[in-house]
Amino acid sequence: MNIVVAIKHIPSLADELEVNDEGTNLDYDMVDFVLNEFDEQAIEQAVLVKEASGGAVTVVGVDVIEELDGVLHTALAKGADKAVKIVGDLEPGIDSHTHARWLADAIKEMDADIILTGVQAADDLDGQIGPMLAAHLDMPYLGVVTGVEVAHRVATLYKEYAGGMMGKYAVSLPLVVGVQAATKPPRYAPISKIRQIAKTAVIEEIEVDDDGPGAAVMLRKMSPPVSTGHANMLPGDAEAVAEKIIAIIKERGLL
Amino acid sequence: MSNDIFVVTECLDGKVSDISYEMVGKAKELAAASGGQAVAVMLGSDMAEQAGTFASDATIYVDDPALAHFNPEAYGKVVEALAAARSPRLTMFGSTSMGMDMAAWLSVKAERPLIAYVNSLSAEGDELVATSQVYAGKMAAECVPEGESAIVTVLAGAFSVEAGQGGMAVEQIAAPVPLDGLKTRFVEMIMPAAGDIDITAQEKLVAVGRGIGSEDNVELAEELAEALDAAVAASRPITDAGWLPKTRQVGKSGLAVKPKLYLMLGISGAPEHLEGMKDSSLIIAINTDENAPIFDVAHYGTTEDLFDVAEAMLELLE
């Protein structure tokens, strides 16, 4: 079984985000890039499927700022078998539609049985890549998934809904899955193992050079959201704050 | 291209989700400005009654046994066919488990631009302006879609529920495309485990988030809850880690609560969590990060250490 994981390298939310001088996008010089957290779940789910049902895991991503190798080495250390990066004369800010088109073109050559990707990413301004991959590859899609089992060419999937409800689905391979959370928390890859792999691993490269259709969305302005209100911050040390909180609760007749 | 606005509504377990009414209300306002109709689209089986609860200008209800439960393959095909036939200027989906499965797929299939995570929509002349909450709500991106027809996914709670509620005549139709040979099959709906307390029925909740640090510390929250005669709720990372049962999770994939007191220990306020608790009568947030989004929503807040405050409260209450 060919298991493919499509990943996105996106601006890190750990640091304060800054806007460019024109106020139309992020100042990409000021941000670090990290693996989309949901893609980390997708990688874990892919390795779990491989361990349970056999197969090989290929991880593929667009190398937006030429720093994807570390992410791919980590994926290999966690149990992926092959890593592929899409390269070219690229600039940060590549939209989801372009990501999906390039990834789909690469995946078409992989004879994939199941494609896993993060259900969403923080930079998905023009939508999530999972359903787009499904549209390009003419496969069914199911997202917000928290469990995947594969047997006899059928994937059993658990999809989250509001209110703690969970839908169980059976989908014939091949398909695309948008992973919300893997069945188990992502495993840890020791840094020594990642370093070892970095020395020997071969990352396949696919060159892109095109002006195909993108998001077709004009970004007019980007700024931190204007907050409509702010909490009344309670003054004093922990004890004073505790006293005040209890007083407020009592005022409302709740104690 | 028509000036109509399609709203793809949703039903979960036989009940219309609030996001559907929220979108219909907004669609009506936009359609009135552009001279089109707000068209609610509902897919299902034996759900004509629910389809008649919208304040839309028109409602199309597609009835087919294959649509009884959400199936992105079947639903996608039907919405694609309807949109192709009636050419709406805008198609709205919820930024939900259902809407997210369809919107980006339709965007590629129908070659229409998509703007996701939208919490503000307006018409400026012929242009549609949508604001997308990207980077987990840390940035607001004001966007204009190119071309004559666009798609948006709308965040829950962005617009009024009441404006979309009403009763309109329903045009019931059969599926406009054949729905046999689907590769996706809905098997069953698994309901949340019963037996635990129902946090939606509690007057007072003490909610714990990532800031609580470890499973052992959850006990402190439980003690504080007991002293306040409250129950303990949690944000997603806590139930994902297994520190509290899933039945205690508040937010997008958990439960929506509206208690008289929502006391938050170490929750930063991701949009997914806010969706489930923002209507609580009294929200008090304890979080050391002064920039945490929760302070935009809470009524009272403190950046004092949550353990110090919780222990001091316990002492005072005893």
PDB file of N, CA and C in Angstrom, chain A residues 2-65:
ATOM      1  N   ASN A   2       0.603   2.148  -0.905  1.00  0.00           N
ATOM      2  CA  ASN A   2       1.350   3.405  -0.976  1.00  0.00           C
ATOM      3  C   ASN A   2       0.617   4.480  -0.178  1.00  0.00           C
ATOM      4  N   ILE A   3       1.237   4.866   0.935  1.00  0.00           N
ATOM      5  CA  ILE A   3       0.658   5.887   1.806  1.00  0.00           C
ATOM      6  C   ILE A   3       1.432   7.180   1.569  1.00  0.00           C
ATOM      7  N   VAL A   4       0.717   8.241   1.213  1.00  0.00           N
ATOM      8  CA  VAL A   4       1.374   9.515   0.937  1.00  0.00           C
ATOM      9  C   VAL A   4       0.898  10.558   1.950  1.00  0.00           C
ATOM     10  N   VAL A   5       1.834  11.351   2.457  1.00  0.00           N
ATOM     11  CA  VAL A   5       1.458  12.454   3.344  1.00  0.00           C
ATOM     12  C   VAL A   5       1.850  13.760   2.661  1.00  0.00           C
ATOM     13  N   ALA A   6       0.863  14.634   2.454  1.00  0.00           N
ATOM     14  CA  ALA A   6       1.122  15.945   1.855  1.00  0.00           C
ATOM     15  C   ALA A   6       1.208  16.965   2.991  1.00  0.00           C
ATOM     16  N   ILE A   7       2.339  17.686   3.033  1.00  0.00           N
ATOM     17  CA  ILE A   7       2.546  18.607   4.163  1.00  0.00           C
ATOM     18  C   ILE A   7       2.744  20.041   3.688  1.00  0.00           C
ATOM     19  N   LYS A   8       2.594  20.961   4.644  1.00  0.00           N
ATOM     20  CA  LYS A   8       2.774  22.392   4.383  1.00  0.00           C
ATOM     21  C   LYS A   8       3.758  22.964   5.400  1.00  0.00           C
ATOM     22  N   HIS A   9       4.690  23.763   4.920  1.00  0.00           N
ATOM     23  CA  HIS A   9       5.626  24.483   5.777  1.00  0.00           C
ATOM     24  C   HIS A   9       5.062  25.891   5.926  1.00  0.00           C
ATOM     25  N   ILE A  10       4.715  26.282   7.152  1.00  0.00           N
ATOM     26  CA  ILE A  10       3.958  27.536   7.314  1.00  0.00           C
ATOM     27  C   ILE A  10       4.599  28.443   8.371  1.00  0.00           C
ATOM     28  N   PRO A  11       4.266  29.731   8.353  1.00  0.00           N
ATOM     29  CA  PRO A  11       4.801  30.642   9.374  1.00  0.00           C
ATOM     30  C   PRO A  11       4.444  30.159  10.788  1.00  0.00           C
ATOM     31  N   SER A  12       5.423  30.242  11.672  1.00  0.00           N
ATOM     32  CA  SER A  12       5.219  29.815  13.056  1.00  0.00           C
ATOM     33  C   SER A  12       4.380  30.846  13.801  1.00  0.00           C
ATOM     34  N   LEU A  13       3.466  30.363  14.612  1.00  0.00           N
ATOM     35  CA  LEU A  13       2.631  31.266  15.403  1.00  0.00           C
ATOM     36  C   LEU A  13       3.243  31.512  16.773  1.00  0.00           C
ATOM     37  N   ALA A  14       4.402  30.886  17.026  1.00  0.00           N
ATOM     38  CA  ALA A  14       5.006  31.004  18.359  1.00  0.00           C
ATOM     39  C   ALA A  14       5.482  32.429  18.617  1.00  0.00           C
ATOM     40  N   ASP A  15       5.950  33.090  17.548  1.00  0.00           N
ATOM     41  CA  ASP A  15       6.410  34.472  17.725  1.00  0.00           C
ATOM     42  C   ASP A  15       5.325  35.431  17.264  1.00  0.00           C
ATOM     43  N   GLU A  16       5.495  36.671  17.672  1.00  0.00           N
ATOM     44  CA  GLU A  16       4.569  37.708  17.230  1.00  0.00           C
ATOM     45  C   GLU A  16       4.680  37.855  15.707  1.00  0.00           C
ATOM     46  N   LEU A  17       3.555  37.884  15.019  1.00  0.00           N
ATOM     47  CA  LEU A  17       3.581  38.048  13.564  1.00  0.00           C
ATOM     48  C   LEU A  17       3.620  39.533  13.232  1.00  0.00           C
ATOM     49  N   GLU A  18       4.391  39.865  12.200  1.00  0.00           N
ATOM     50  CA  GLU A  18       4.452  41.265  11.785  1.00  0.00           C
ATOM     51  C   GLU A  18       3.987  41.407  10.341  1.00  0.00           C
ATOM     52  N   VAL A  19       3.440  42.586  10.059  1.00  0.00           N
ATOM     53  CA  VAL A  19       2.891  42.848   8.729  1.00  0.00           C
ATOM     54  C   VAL A  19       3.919  43.642   7.916  1.00  0.00           C
ATOM     55  N   ASN A  20       3.957  43.440   6.597  1.00  0.00           N
ATOM     56  CA  ASN A  20       4.913  44.158   5.745  1.00  0.00           C
ATOM     57  C   ASN A  20       4.586  45.656   5.682  1.00  0.00           C
ATOM     58  N   ASP A  21       5.489  46.437   5.090  1.00  0.00           N
ATOM     59  CA  ASP A  21       5.339  47.893   5.084  1.00  0.00           C
ATOM     60  C   ASP A  21       4.065  48.338   4.377  1.00  0.00           C
ATOM     61  N   GLU A  22       3.647  47.565   3.374  1.00  0.00           N
ATOM     62  CA  GLU A  22       2.439  47.939   2.614  1.00  0.00           C
ATOM     63  C   GLU A  22       1.168  47.551   3.366  1.00  0.00           C
ATOM     64  N   GLY A  23       1.307  46.729   4.407  1.00  0.00           N
ATOM     65  CA  GLY A  23       0.132  46.288   5.162  1.00  0.00           C
ATOM     66  C   GLY A  23      -0.735  45.322   4.397  1.00  0.00           C
ATOM     67  N   THR A  24      -0.119  44.575   3.467  1.00  0.00           N
ATOM     68  CA  THR A  24      -0.916  43.681   2.623  1.00  0.00           C
ATOM     69  C   THR A  24      -0.647  42.204   2.875  1.00  0.00           C
ATOM     70  N   ASN A  25       0.390  41.903   3.672  1.00  0.00           N
ATOM     71  CA  ASN A  25       0.696  40.503   3.933  1.00  0.00           C
ATOM     72  C   ASN A  25       1.656  40.438   5.117  1.00  0.00           C
ATOM     73  N   LEU A  26       2.030  39.224   5.511  1.00  0.00           N
ATOM     74  CA  LEU A  26       3.016  39.096   6.577  1.00  0.00           C
ATOM     75  C   LEU A  26       4.364  39.616   6.089  1.00  0.00           C
ATOM     76  N   ASP A  27       5.186  40.052   7.024  1.00  0.00           N
ATOM     77  CA  ASP A  27       6.580  40.326   6.721  1.00  0.00           C
ATOM     78  C   ASP A  27       7.313  38.995   6.902  1.00  0.00           C
ATOM     79  N   TYR A  28       7.476  38.295   5.774  1.00  0.00           N
ATOM     80  CA  TYR A  28       8.013  36.925   5.849  1.00  0.00           C
ATOM     81  C   TYR A  28       9.472  36.885   6.310  1.00  0.00           C
ATOM     82  N   ASP A  29      10.172  38.032   6.216  1.00  0.00           N
ATOM     83  CA  ASP A  29      11.558  38.050   6.700  1.00  0.00           C
ATOM     84  C   ASP A  29      11.603  37.909   8.220  1.00  0.00           C
ATOM     85  N   MET A  30      10.493  38.194   8.874  1.00  0.00           N
ATOM     86  CA  MET A  30      10.473  38.242  10.335  1.00  0.00           C
ATOM     87  C   MET A  30       9.889  36.979  10.973  1.00  0.00           C
ATOM     88  N   VAL A  31       9.570  35.966  10.165  1.00  0.00           N
ATOM     89  CA  VAL A  31       8.936  34.783  10.770  1.00  0.00           C
ATOM     90  C   VAL A  31       9.757  33.521  10.513  1.00  0.00           C
ATOM     91  N   ASP A  32       9.662  32.599  11.452  1.00  0.00           N
ATOM     92  CA  ASP A  32      10.219  31.264  11.251  1.00  0.00           C
ATOM     93  C   ASP A  32       9.152  30.409  10.586  1.00  0.00           C
ATOM     94  N   PHE A  33       9.593  29.390   9.881  1.00  0.00           N
ATOM     95  CA  PHE A  33       8.646  28.450   9.291  1.00  0.00           C
ATOM     96  C   PHE A  33       8.685  27.135  10.047  1.00  0.00           C
ATOM     97  N   VAL A  34       7.524  26.549  10.236  1.00  0.00           N
ATOM     98  CA  VAL A  34       7.424  25.260  10.939  1.00  0.00           C
ATOM     99  C   VAL A  34       6.476  24.342  10.157  1.00  0.00           C
ATOM    100  N   LEU A  35       6.510  23.072  10.518  1.00  0.00           N
ATOM    101  CA  LEU A  35       5.557  22.132   9.940  1.00  0.00           C
ATOM    102  C   LEU A  35       4.176  22.443  10.505  1.00  0.00           C
ATOM    103  N   ASN A  36       3.169  22.508   9.650  1.00  0.00           N
ATOM    104  CA  ASN A  36       1.791  22.671  10.105  1.00  0.00           C
ATOM    105  C   ASN A  36       1.480  21.594  11.151  1.00  0.00           C
ATOM    106  N   GLU A  37       0.940  22.007  12.305  1.00  0.00           N
ATOM    107  CA  GLU A  37       0.748  21.049  13.406  1.00  0.00           C
ATOM    108  C   GLU A  37      -0.175  19.880  13.026  1.00  0.00           C
ATOM    109  N   PHE A  38      -1.142  20.131  12.169  1.00  0.00           N
ATOM    110  CA  PHE A  38      -2.051  19.046  11.759  1.00  0.00           C
ATOM    111  C   PHE A  38      -1.351  18.067  10.809  1.00  0.00           C
ATOM    112  N   ASP A  39      -0.345  18.571  10.081  1.00  0.00           N
ATOM    113  CA  ASP A  39       0.436  17.675   9.220  1.00  0.00           C
ATOM    114  C   ASP A  39       1.281  16.722  10.059  1.00  0.00           C
ATOM    115  N   GLU A  40       1.703  17.199  11.227  1.00  0.00           N
ATOM    116  CA  GLU A  40       2.454  16.330  12.130  1.00  0.00           C
ATOM    117  C   GLU A  40       1.557  15.164  12.563  1.00  0.00           C
ATOM    118  N   GLN A  41       0.285  15.470  12.790  1.00  0.00           N
ATOM    119  CA  GLN A  41      -0.685  14.420  13.120  1.00  0.00           C
ATOM    120  C   GLN A  41      -0.876  13.469  11.928  1.00  0.00           C
ATOM    121  N   ALA A  42      -0.883  14.040  10.726  1.00  0.00           N
ATOM    122  CA  ALA A  42      -1.070  13.220   9.517  1.00  0.00           C
ATOM    123  C   ALA A  42       0.102  12.268   9.326  1.00  0.00           C
ATOM    124  N   ILE A  43       1.314  12.753   9.609  1.00  0.00           N
ATOM    125  CA  ILE A  43       2.501  11.888   9.488  1.00  0.00           C
ATOM    126  C   ILE A  43       2.381  10.736  10.488  1.00  0.00           C
ATOM    127  N   GLU A  44       1.986  11.061  11.723  1.00  0.00           N
ATOM    128  CA  GLU A  44       1.853  10.013  12.741  1.00  0.00           C
ATOM    129  C   GLU A  44       0.798   8.985  12.314  1.00  0.00           C
ATOM    130  N   GLN A  45      -0.343   9.500  11.822  1.00  0.00           N
ATOM    131  CA  GLN A  45      -1.408   8.582  11.409  1.00  0.00           C
ATOM    132  C   GLN A  45      -0.935   7.689  10.265  1.00  0.00           C
ATOM    133  N   ALA A  46      -0.145   8.243   9.349  1.00  0.00           N
ATOM    134  CA  ALA A  46       0.375   7.464   8.216  1.00  0.00           C
ATOM    135  C   ALA A  46       1.270   6.336   8.706  1.00  0.00           C
ATOM    136  N   VAL A  47       2.148   6.641   9.657  1.00  0.00           N
ATOM    137  CA  VAL A  47       3.059   5.616  10.176  1.00  0.00           C
ATOM    138  C   VAL A  47       2.266   4.551  10.948  1.00  0.00           C
ATOM    139  N   LEU A  48       1.232   4.978  11.659  1.00  0.00           N
ATOM    140  CA  LEU A  48       0.378   4.012  12.377  1.00  0.00           C
ATOM    141  C   LEU A  48      -0.330   3.068  11.400  1.00  0.00           C
ATOM    142  N   VAL A  49      -0.813   3.623  10.277  1.00  0.00           N
ATOM    143  CA  VAL A  49      -1.483   2.790   9.263  1.00  0.00           C
ATOM    144  C   VAL A  49      -0.488   1.799   8.670  1.00  0.00           C
ATOM    145  N   LYS A  50       0.713   2.286   8.393  1.00  0.00           N
ATOM    146  CA  LYS A  50       1.755   1.399   7.852  1.00  0.00           C
ATOM    147  C   LYS A  50       2.064   0.268   8.844  1.00  0.00           C
ATOM    148  N   GLU A  51       2.191   0.602  10.114  1.00  0.00           N
ATOM    149  CA  GLU A  51       2.519  -0.409  11.128  1.00  0.00           C
ATOM    150  C   GLU A  51       1.410  -1.456  11.271  1.00  0.00           C
ATOM    151  N   ALA A  52       0.171  -0.986  11.103  1.00  0.00           N
ATOM    152  CA  ALA A  52      -0.962  -1.903  11.275  1.00  0.00           C
ATOM    153  C   ALA A  52      -1.242  -2.726  10.016  1.00  0.00           C
ATOM    154  N   SER A  53      -1.087  -2.114   8.840  1.00  0.00           N
ATOM    155  CA  SER A  53      -1.543  -2.771   7.613  1.00  0.00           C
ATOM    156  C   SER A  53      -0.467  -2.955   6.560  1.00  0.00           C
ATOM    157  N   GLY A  54       0.745  -2.513   6.819  1.00  0.00           N
ATOM    158  CA  GLY A  54       1.822  -2.650   5.846  1.00  0.00           C
ATOM    159  C   GLY A  54       1.828  -1.527   4.844  1.00  0.00           C
ATOM    160  N   GLY A  55       2.903  -1.451   4.038  1.00  0.00           N
ATOM    161  CA  GLY A  55       2.995  -0.409   3.033  1.00  0.00           C
ATOM    162  C   GLY A  55       4.206   0.462   3.236  1.00  0.00           C
ATOM    163  N   ALA A  56       4.276   1.519   2.457  1.00  0.00           N
ATOM    164  CA  ALA A  56       5.393   2.453   2.551  1.00  0.00           C
ATOM    165  C   ALA A  56       4.841   3.871   2.600  1.00  0.00           C
ATOM    166  N   VAL A  57       5.490   4.725   3.408  1.00  0.00           N
ATOM    167  CA  VAL A  57       5.025   6.103   3.581  1.00  0.00           C
ATOM    168  C   VAL A  57       5.957   7.066   2.840  1.00  0.00           C
ATOM    169  N   THR A  58       5.360   7.876   1.955  1.00  0.00           N
ATOM    170  CA  THR A  58       6.106   8.936   1.269  1.00  0.00           C
ATOM    171  C   THR A  58       5.591  10.277   1.762  1.00  0.00           C
ATOM    172  N   VAL A  59       6.503  11.155   2.192  1.00  0.00           N
ATOM    173  CA  VAL A  59       6.106  12.493   2.637  1.00  0.00           C
ATOM    174  C   VAL A  59       6.526  13.488   1.568  1.00  0.00           C
ATOM    175  N   VAL A  60       5.581  14.349   1.163  1.00  0.00           N
ATOM    176  CA  VAL A  60       5.875  15.327   0.107  1.00  0.00           C
ATOM    177  C   VAL A  60       5.413  16.723   0.524  1.00  0.00           C
ATOM    178  N   GLY A  61       6.280  17.702   0.272  1.00  0.00           N
ATOM    179  CA  GLY A  61       5.928  19.082   0.608  1.00  0.00           C
ATOM    180  C   GLY A  61       6.588  20.059  -0.345  1.00  0.00           C
ATOM    181  N   VAL A  62       6.075  21.293  -0.347  1.00  0.00           N
ATOM    182  CA  VAL A  62       6.664  22.352  -1.158  1.00  0.00           C
ATOM    183  C   VAL A  62       7.743  23.042  -0.315  1.00  0.00           C
ATOM    184  N   ASP A  63       8.956  23.131  -0.854  1.00  0.00           N
ATOM    185  CA  ASP A  63      10.066  23.712  -0.105  1.00  0.00           C
ATOM    186  C   ASP A  63      10.069  25.233  -0.285  1.00  0.00           C
ATOM    187  N   VAL A  64       9.155  25.887   0.420  1.00  0.00           N
ATOM    188  CA  VAL A  64       8.868  27.316   0.210  1.00  0.00           C
ATOM    189  C   VAL A  64      10.091  28.205   0.468  1.00  0.00           C
ATOM    190  N   ILE A  65      10.803  27.952   1.573  1.00  0.00           N
ATOM    191  CA  ILE A  65      11.933  28.837   1.907  1.00  0.00           C
ATOM    192  C   ILE A  65      13.255  28.056   1.960  1.00  0.00           C
TER     193      ILE A  65
END
